[in-house]
Tab-separated table of C-alpha atoms in Angstrom:
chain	number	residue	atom	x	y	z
A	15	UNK	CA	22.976	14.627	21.394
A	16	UNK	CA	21.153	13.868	18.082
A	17	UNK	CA	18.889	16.452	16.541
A	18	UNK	CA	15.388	16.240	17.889
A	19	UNK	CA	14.025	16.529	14.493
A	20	UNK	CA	15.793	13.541	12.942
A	21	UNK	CA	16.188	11.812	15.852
A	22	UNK	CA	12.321	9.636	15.372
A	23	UNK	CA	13.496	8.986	11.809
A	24	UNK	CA	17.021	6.939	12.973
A	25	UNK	CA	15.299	3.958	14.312
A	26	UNK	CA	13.362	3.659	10.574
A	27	UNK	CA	16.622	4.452	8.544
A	28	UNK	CA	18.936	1.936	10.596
A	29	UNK	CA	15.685	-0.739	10.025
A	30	UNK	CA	15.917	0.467	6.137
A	31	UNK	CA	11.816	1.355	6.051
A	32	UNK	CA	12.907	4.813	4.890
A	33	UNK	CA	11.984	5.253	1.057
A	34	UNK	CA	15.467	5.686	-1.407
A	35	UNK	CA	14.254	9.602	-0.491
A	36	UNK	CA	14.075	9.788	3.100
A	37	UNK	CA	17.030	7.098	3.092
A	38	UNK	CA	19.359	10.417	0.849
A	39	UNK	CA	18.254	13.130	3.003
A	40	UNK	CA	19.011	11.366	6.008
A	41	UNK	CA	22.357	9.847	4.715
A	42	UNK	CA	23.526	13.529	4.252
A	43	UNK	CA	23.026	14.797	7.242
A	44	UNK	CA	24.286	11.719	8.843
A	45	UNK	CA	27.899	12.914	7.433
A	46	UNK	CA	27.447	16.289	8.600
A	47	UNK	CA	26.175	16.011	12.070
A	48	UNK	CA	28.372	13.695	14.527
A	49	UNK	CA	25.646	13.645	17.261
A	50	UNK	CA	22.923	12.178	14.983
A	51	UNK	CA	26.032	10.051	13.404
A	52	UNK	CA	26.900	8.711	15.869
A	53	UNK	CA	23.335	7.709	17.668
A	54	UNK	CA	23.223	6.212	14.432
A	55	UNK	CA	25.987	3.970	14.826
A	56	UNK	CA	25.025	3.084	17.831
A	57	UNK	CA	21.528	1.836	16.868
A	58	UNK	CA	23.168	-0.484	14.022
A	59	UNK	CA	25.994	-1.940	16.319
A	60	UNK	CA	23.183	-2.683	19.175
A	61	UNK	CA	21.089	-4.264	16.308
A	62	UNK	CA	23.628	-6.304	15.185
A	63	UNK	CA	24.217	-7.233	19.294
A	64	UNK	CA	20.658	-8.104	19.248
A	65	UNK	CA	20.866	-10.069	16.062
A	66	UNK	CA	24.001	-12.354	17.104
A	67	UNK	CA	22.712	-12.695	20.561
A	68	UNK	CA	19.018	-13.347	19.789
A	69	UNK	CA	19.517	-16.393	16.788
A	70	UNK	CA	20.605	-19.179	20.201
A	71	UNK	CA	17.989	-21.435	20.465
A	72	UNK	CA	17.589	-24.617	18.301
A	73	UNK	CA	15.090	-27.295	18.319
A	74	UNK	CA	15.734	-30.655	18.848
A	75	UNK	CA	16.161	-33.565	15.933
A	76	UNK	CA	13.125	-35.308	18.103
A	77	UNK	CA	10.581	-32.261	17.897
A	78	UNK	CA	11.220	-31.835	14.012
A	79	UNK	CA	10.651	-35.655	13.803
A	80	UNK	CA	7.406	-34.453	15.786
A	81	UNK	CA	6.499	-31.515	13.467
A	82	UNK	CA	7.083	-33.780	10.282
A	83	UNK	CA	4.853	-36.578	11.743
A	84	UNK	CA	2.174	-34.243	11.669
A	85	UNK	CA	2.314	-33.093	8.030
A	86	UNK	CA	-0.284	-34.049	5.771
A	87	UNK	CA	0.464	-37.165	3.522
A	88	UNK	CA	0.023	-37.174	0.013
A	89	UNK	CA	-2.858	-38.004	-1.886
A	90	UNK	CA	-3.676	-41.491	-3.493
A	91	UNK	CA	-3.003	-39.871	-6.655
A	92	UNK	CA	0.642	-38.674	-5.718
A	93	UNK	CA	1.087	-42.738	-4.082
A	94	UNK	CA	4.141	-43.322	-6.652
A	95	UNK	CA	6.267	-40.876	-5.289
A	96	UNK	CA	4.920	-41.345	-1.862
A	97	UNK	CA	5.353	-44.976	-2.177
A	98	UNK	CA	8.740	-44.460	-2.939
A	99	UNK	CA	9.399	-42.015	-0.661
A	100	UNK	CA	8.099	-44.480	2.353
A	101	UNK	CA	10.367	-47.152	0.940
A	102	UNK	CA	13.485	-45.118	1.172
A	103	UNK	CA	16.374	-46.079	3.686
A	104	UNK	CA	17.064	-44.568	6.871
A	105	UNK	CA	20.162	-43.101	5.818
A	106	UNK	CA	18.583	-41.339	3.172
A	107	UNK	CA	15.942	-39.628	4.912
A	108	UNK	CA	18.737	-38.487	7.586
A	109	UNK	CA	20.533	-37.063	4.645
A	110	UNK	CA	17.260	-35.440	4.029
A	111	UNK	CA	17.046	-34.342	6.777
A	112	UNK	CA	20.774	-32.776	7.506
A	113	UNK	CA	19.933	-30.818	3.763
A	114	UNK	CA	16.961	-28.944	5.220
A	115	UNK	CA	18.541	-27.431	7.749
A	116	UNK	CA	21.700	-26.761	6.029
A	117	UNK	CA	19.132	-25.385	3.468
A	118	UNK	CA	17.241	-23.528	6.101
A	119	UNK	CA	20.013	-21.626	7.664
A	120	UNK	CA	21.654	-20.432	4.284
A	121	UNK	CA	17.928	-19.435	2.760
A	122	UNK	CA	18.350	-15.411	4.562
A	123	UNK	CA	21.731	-15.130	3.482
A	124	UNK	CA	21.360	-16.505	0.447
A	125	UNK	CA	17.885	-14.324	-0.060
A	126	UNK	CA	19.906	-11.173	1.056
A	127	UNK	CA	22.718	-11.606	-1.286
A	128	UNK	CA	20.052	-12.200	-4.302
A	129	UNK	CA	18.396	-9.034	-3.389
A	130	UNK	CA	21.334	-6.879	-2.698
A	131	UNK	CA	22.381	-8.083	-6.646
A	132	UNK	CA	19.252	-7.074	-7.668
A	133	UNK	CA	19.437	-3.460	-5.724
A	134	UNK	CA	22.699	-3.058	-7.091
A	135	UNK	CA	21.777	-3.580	-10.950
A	136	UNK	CA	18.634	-1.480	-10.301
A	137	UNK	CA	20.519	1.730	-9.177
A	138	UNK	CA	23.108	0.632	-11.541
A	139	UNK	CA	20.759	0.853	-14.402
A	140	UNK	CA	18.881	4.117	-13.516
A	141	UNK	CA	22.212	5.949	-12.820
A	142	UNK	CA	23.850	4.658	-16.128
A	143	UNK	CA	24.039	7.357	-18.986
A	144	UNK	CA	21.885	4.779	-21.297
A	145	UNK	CA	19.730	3.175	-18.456
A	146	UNK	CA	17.760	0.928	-21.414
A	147	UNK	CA	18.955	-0.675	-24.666
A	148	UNK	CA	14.824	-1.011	-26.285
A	149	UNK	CA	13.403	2.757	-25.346
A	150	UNK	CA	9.805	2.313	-25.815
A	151	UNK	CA	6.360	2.192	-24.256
A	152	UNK	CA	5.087	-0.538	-26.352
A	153	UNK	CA	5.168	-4.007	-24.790
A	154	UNK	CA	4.822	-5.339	-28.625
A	155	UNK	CA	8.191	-3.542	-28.975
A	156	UNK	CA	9.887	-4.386	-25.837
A	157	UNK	CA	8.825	-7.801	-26.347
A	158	UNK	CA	9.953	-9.002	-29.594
A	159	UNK	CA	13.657	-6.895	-29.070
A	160	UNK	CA	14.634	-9.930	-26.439
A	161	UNK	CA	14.203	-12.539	-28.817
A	162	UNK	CA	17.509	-14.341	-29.389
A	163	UNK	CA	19.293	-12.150	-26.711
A	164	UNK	CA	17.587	-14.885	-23.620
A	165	UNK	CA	16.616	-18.102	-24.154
A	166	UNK	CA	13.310	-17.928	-22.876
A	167	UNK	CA	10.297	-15.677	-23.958
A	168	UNK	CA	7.428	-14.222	-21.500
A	169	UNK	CA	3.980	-12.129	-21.840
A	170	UNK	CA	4.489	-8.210	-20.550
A	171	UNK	CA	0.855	-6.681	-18.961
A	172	UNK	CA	-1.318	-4.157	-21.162
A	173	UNK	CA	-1.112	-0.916	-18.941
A	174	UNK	CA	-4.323	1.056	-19.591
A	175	UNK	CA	-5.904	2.722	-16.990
A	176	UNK	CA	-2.939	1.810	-14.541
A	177	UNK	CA	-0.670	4.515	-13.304
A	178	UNK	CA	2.912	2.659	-14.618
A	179	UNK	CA	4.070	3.034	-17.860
A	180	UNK	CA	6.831	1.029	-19.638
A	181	UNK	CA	9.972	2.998	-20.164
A	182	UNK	CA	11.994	-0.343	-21.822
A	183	UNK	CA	14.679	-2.958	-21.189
A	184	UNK	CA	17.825	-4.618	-21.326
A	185	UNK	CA	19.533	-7.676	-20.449
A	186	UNK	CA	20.627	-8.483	-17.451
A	187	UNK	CA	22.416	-10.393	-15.666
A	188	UNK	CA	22.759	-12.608	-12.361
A	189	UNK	CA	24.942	-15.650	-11.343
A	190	UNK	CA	25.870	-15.103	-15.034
A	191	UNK	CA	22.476	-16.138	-16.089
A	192	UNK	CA	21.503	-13.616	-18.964
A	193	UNK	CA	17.504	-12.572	-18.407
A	194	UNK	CA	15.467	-9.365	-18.966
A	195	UNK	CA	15.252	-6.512	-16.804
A	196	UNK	CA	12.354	-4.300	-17.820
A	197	UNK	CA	12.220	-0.687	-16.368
A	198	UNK	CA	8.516	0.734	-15.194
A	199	UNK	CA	7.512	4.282	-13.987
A	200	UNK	CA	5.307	5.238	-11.301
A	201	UNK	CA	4.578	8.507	-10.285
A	202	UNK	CA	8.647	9.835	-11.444
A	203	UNK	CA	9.616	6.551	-9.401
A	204	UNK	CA	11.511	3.865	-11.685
A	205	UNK	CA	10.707	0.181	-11.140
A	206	UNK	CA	12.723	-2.353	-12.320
A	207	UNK	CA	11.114	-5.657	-13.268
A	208	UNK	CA	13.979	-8.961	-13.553
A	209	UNK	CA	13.112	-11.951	-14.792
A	210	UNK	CA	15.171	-15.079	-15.232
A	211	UNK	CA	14.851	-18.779	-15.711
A	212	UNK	CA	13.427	-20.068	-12.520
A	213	UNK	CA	16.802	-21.720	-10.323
A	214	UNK	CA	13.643	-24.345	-8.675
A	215	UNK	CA	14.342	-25.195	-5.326
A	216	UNK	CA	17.002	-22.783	-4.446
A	217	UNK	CA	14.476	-20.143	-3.941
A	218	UNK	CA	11.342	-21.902	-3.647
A	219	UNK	CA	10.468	-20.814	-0.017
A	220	UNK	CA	10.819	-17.192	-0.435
A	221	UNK	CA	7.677	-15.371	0.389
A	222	UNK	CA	5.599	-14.394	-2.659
A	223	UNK	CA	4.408	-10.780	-0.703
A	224	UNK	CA	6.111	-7.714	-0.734
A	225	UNK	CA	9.510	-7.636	1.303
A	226	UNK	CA	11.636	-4.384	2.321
A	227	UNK	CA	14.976	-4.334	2.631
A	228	UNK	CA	18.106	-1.940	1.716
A	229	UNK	CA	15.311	0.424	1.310
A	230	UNK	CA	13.821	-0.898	-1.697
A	231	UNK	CA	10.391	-3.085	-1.832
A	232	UNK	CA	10.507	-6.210	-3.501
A	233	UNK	CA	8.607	-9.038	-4.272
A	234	UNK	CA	9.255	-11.802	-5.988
A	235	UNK	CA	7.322	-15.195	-7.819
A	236	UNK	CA	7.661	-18.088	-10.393
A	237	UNK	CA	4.986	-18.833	-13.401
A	238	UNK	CA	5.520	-21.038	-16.548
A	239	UNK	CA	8.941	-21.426	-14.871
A	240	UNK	CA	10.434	-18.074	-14.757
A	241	UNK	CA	11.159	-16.404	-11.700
A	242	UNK	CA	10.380	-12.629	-11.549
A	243	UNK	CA	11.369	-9.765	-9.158
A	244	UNK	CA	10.184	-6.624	-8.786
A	245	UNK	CA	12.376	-4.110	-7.392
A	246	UNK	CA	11.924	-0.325	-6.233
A	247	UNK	CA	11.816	2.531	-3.810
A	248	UNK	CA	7.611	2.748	-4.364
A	249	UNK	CA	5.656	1.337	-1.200
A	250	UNK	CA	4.604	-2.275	-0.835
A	251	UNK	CA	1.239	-1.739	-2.217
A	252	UNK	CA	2.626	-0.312	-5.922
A	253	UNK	CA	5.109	-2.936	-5.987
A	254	UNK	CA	2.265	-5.489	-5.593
A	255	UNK	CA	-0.003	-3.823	-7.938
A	256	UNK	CA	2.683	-3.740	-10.459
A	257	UNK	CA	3.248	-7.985	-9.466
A	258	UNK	CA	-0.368	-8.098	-9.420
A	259	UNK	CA	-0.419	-6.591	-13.236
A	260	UNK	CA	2.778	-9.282	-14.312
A	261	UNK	CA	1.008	-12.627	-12.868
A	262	UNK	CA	-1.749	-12.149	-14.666
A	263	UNK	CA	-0.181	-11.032	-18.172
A	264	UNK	CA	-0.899	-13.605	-21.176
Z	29	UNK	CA	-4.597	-23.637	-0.187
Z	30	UNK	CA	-4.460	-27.508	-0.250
Z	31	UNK	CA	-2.560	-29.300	2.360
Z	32	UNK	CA	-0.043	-30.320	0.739
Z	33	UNK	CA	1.677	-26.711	0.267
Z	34	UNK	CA	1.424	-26.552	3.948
Z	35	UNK	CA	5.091	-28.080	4.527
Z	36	UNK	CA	6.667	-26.413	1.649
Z	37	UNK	CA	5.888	-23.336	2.965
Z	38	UNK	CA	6.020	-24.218	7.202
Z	39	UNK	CA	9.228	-26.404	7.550
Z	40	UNK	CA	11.320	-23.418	5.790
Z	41	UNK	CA	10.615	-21.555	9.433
Z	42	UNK	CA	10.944	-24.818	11.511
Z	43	UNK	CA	14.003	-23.475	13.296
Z	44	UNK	CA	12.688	-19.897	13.178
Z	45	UNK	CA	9.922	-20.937	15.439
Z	46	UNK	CA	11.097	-22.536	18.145
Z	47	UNK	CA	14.147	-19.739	18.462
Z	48	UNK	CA	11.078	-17.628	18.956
Z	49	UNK	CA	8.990	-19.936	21.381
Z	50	UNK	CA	12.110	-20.402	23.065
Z	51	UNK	CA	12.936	-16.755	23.706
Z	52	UNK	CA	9.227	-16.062	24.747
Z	53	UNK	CA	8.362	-19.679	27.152
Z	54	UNK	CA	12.378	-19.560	28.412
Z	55	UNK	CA	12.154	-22.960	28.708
Z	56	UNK	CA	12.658	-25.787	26.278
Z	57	UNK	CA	9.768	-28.000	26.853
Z	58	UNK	CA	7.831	-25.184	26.914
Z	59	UNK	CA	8.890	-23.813	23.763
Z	60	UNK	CA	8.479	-27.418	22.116
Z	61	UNK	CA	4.948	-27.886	23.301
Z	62	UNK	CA	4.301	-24.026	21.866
Z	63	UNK	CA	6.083	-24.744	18.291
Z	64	UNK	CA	3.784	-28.189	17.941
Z	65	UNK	CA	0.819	-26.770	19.424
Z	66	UNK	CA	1.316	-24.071	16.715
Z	67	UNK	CA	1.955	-26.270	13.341
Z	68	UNK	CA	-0.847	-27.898	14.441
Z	69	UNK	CA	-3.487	-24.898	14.778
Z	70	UNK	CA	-1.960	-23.806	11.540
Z	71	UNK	CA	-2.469	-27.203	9.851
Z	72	UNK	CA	-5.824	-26.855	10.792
Z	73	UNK	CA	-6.478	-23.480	9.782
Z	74	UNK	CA	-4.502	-23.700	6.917
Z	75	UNK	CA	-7.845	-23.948	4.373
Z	76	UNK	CA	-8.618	-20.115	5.925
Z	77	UNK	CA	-4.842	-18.691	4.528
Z	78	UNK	CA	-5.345	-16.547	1.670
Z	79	UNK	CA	-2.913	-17.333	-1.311
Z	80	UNK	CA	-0.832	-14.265	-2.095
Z	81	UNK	CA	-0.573	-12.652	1.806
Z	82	UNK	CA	2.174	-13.732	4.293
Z	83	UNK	CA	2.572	-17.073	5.610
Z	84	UNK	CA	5.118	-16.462	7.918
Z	85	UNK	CA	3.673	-13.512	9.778
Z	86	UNK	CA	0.516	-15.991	9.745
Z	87	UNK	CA	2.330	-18.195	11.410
Z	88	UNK	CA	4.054	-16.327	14.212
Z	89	UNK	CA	0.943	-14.775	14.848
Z	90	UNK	CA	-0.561	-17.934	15.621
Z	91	UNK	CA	2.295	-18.952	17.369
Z	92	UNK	CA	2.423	-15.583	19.661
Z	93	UNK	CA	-1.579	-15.808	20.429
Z	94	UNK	CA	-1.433	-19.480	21.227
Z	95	UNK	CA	1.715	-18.437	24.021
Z	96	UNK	CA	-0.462	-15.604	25.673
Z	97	UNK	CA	-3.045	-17.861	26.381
Z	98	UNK	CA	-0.656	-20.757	27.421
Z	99	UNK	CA	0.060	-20.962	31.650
Z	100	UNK	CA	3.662	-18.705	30.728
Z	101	UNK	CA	1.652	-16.346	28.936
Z	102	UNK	CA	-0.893	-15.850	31.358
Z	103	UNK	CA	1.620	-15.207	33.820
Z	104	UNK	CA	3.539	-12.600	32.044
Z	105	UNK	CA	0.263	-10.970	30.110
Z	106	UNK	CA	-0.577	-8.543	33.429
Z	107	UNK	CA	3.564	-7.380	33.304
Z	108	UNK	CA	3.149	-5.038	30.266
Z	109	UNK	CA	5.282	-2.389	29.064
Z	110	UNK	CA	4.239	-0.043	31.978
Z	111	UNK	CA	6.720	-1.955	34.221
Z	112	UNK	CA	9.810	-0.784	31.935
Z	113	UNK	CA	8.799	2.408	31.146
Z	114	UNK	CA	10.638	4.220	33.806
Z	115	UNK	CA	14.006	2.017	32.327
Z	116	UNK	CA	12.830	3.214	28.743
Z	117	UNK	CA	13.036	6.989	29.333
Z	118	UNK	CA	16.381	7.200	30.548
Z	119	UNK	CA	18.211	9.286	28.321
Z	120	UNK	CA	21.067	8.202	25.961
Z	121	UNK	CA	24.014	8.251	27.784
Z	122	UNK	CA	28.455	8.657	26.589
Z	123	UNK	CA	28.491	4.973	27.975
Z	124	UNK	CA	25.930	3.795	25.461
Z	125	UNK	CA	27.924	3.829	22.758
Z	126	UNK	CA	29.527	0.978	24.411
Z	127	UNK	CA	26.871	-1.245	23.831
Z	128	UNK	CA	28.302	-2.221	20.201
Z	129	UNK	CA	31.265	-4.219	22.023
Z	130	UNK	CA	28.775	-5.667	24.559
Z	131	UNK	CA	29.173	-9.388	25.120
Z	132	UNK	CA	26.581	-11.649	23.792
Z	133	UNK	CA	26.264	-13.561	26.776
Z	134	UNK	CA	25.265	-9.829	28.708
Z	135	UNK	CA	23.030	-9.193	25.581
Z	136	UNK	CA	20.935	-12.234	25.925
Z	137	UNK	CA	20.630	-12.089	29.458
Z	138	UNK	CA	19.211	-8.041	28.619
Z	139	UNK	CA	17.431	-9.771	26.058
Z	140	UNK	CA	15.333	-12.262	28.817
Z	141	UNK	CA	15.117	-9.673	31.575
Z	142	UNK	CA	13.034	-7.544	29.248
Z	143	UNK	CA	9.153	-7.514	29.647
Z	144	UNK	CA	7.677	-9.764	26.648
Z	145	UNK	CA	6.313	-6.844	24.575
Z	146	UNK	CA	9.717	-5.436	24.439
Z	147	UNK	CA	11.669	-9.141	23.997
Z	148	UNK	CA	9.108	-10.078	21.121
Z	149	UNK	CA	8.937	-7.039	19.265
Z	150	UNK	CA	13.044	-6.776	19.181
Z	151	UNK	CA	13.435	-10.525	18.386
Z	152	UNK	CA	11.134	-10.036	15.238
Z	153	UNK	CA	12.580	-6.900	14.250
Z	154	UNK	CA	16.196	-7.836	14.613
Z	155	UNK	CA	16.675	-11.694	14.222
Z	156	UNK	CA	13.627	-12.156	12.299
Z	157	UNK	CA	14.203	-9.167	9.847
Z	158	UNK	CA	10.772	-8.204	9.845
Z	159	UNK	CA	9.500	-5.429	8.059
Z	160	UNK	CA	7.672	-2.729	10.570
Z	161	UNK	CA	4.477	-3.971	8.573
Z	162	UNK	CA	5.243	-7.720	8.961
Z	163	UNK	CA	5.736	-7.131	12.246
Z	164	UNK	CA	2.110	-5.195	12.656
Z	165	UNK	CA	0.171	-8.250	11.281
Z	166	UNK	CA	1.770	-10.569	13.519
Z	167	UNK	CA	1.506	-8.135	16.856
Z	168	UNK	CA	-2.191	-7.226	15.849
Z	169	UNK	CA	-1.381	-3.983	16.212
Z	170	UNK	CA	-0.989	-0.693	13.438
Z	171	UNK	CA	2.391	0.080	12.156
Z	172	UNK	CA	2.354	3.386	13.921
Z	173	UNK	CA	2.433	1.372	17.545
Z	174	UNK	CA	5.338	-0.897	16.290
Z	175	UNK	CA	7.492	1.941	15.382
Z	176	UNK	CA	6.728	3.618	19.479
Z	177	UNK	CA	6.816	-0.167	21.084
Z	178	UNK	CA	10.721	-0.459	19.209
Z	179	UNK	CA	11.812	2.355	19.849
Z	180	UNK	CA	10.746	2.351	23.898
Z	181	UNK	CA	11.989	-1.679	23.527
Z	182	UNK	CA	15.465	-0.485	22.104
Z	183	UNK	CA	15.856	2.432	25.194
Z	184	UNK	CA	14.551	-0.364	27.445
Z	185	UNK	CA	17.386	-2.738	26.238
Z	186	UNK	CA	19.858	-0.066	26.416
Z	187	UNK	CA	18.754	1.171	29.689
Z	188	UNK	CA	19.508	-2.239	30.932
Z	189	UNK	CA	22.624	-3.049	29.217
Z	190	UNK	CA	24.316	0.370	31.327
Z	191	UNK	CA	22.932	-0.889	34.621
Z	192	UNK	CA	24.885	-3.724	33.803
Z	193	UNK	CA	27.875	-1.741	33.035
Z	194	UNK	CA	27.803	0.020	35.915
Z	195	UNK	CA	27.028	-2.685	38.203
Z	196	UNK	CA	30.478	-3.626	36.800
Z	197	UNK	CA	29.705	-7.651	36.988
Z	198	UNK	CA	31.290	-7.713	33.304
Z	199	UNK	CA	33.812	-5.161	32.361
Z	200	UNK	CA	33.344	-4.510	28.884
């Protein structure tokens, strides 16, 4: 029998809503105490049941061919593409049509795997000896030290009167695309800021708001096409005011 | 928002949809009136989405209200969670650890015998990934009540998975 005192918290850590914190404590007393261990396991192996069994039904070709009818056509002013579009053969728009949902069923892996990277390099980085190449609080420092290290160039936010402070950066990288990862603090809490060049289509569904998983918040968003993350173990709402502060820099 | 975004960000969740409608209506037809019936509420009320907040909780929400006021929904509104309650409180047993190796087949069939509180909240916490908040906006309910409603779901489900066992219709 589990603890009673940790049992509430399994359900949250085996759903990863548990801060990095809470996530620790938890985590060591999982390998000390069998009962709450293996409750534990338990609760993952019936998610994953519940996971496998639950993703069964799929919708016909005919109701998607329903949905799609229903979409709003483009404007007059967009009638080029539209025009072409319309004229295209059947064959295409099946081919179209086979991508999407290829597309659609590798977009949560493919968004898990991206975000997983990102966790990794984020602990990575705060748990390296030298977490940051450019130590300094000064955006017009941070800024300038990337120049010629990525090939593309962005604005950082002025931080007065907010509660994060810039600690500095380094390069990163993902898919072997070099970019800048910018470390923030909040509160003793590090927040790691990634941006790259934006990969387009790949990710352009993901939602824009804040997203847990692994026990880190992210969120994530493309301007003057570069896509940024944010990454840390700080609730939704700082990792959007931190967003919030990026979007609308320069 | 102008219309136009409205695909880019509603066909993503296409399939995502009707796996829900499906698990809630049990019935195809159902389920595809429920999924069109929904794109096109949201199509409407697209103009009213704020930029910046979450589509897809937006849109499960309006595809969740628009099944408890269909005929199914109706139906099933008056069985609440009451009904599995007495399921929900047994406690944990040895045997439960069993569950992991459960078929699926005995899994989904757990899965539709559940009351629809239970069966939603599990399908959008499990195979939707939803975070506890996510999963508040599209309920209508505080985060607080989603963390009690899965955790009494998850007993529930387990609950029902050892009657199984011990009914012995599938060894496991």
């Amino acid at each position: 029998m589990a603890c009673e005192l940790r049992s509430d918290k399994l359900d949250a850590y085996v759903d990863g809503e548990l801060s990095l914190a809470e996530a620790n404590e938890l985590g060591t007393h999982l390998r000390g105490c069998s009962g709450c261990a293996s409750e534990a396991l338990e609760r993952v192996q019936m998610k994953r049941s519940v996971a496998d069994a639950g993703r069964c039904y799929e919708p016909s070709a005919e109701l998607r061919k329903r949905i799609q009818g229903i979409m709003p056509r483009p404007s007059k002013r967009d009638s080029f593409w539209g025009w072409q579009v319309v004229a295209l053969p059947a064959a295409l728009v099946l081919l179209v049509s086979l991508a999407m949902s290829f597309y659609v069923s590798r977009e949560k892996g493919q968004r898990e795997r991206v975000y997983g990277e990102l966790a990794d390099l984020h602990v990575a980085t705060l748990a390296s000896a030298m977490p940051v190449d450019v130590v300094s609080s000064d955006k017009h420092t941070v800024k300038p030290w990337f120049e010629g290290r990525i090939p593309f160039t962005f604005n950082l936010p002025e931080l007065k009167g907010t509660d994060f402070e810039l600690v500095g950066g380094r390069v990163a990288y993902m898919g072997q695309a070099p970019g800048a990862q910018l470390i923030y603090r909040l509160r003793k809490h590090e927040v790691s800021v990634f941006i790259f060049q934006d990969r387009g289509a790949q990710m352009a569904g993901w939602a824009s708001d804040p997203t847990s998983m692994l026990s880190f918040t992210f969120e994530t968003w493309t301007k003057n096409g570069l896509r940024y993350f944010v990454v840390g173990d700080v609730s939704a709402a700082d990792v959007d005011a931190l967003s919030k502060l990026l979007r609308n820099a320069g | 928002m102008p219309d136009a975004q409205f695909e880019e960000l509603s066909m993503p969740l296409f399939d995502q949809l009707y796996n829900f409608a499906h698990w809630l209506t049990q019935d195809r037809s159902e389920a595809e009136d429920l999924v069109q019936e929904t794109y096109a509420k949201a199509l409407r009320g697209f103009s009213g989405f704020q930029p910046g907040t979450n589509f897809r909780a937006w849109i499960f929400r309006i595809l969740r209200n628009s099944f408890l006021t269909s005929r199914t929904g109706l139906k099933v509104a008056g069985h609440g969670e009451e009904e599995l309650e007495a399921l929900a409180s047994v406690d944990p047993s040895p045997e439960a650890i069993l569950i992991g190796k459960a078929d699926r087949s005995i899994v989904r069939q757990a899965l539709q015998e559940l009351s629809v509180p239970f069966r939603e909240i599990l399908l959008l916490c499990e195979v939707e990934e939803m975070a506890y908040e996510e999963i508040a906006q599209v309920l209508a309910i505080p985060v607080g009540t989603v963390m009690s409603r899965l955790h009494r779901a998850r007993r529930a489900l387990r609950a029902l998975l050892i009657e199984k066992f011990k009914g012995g219709a599938h060894g496991l």
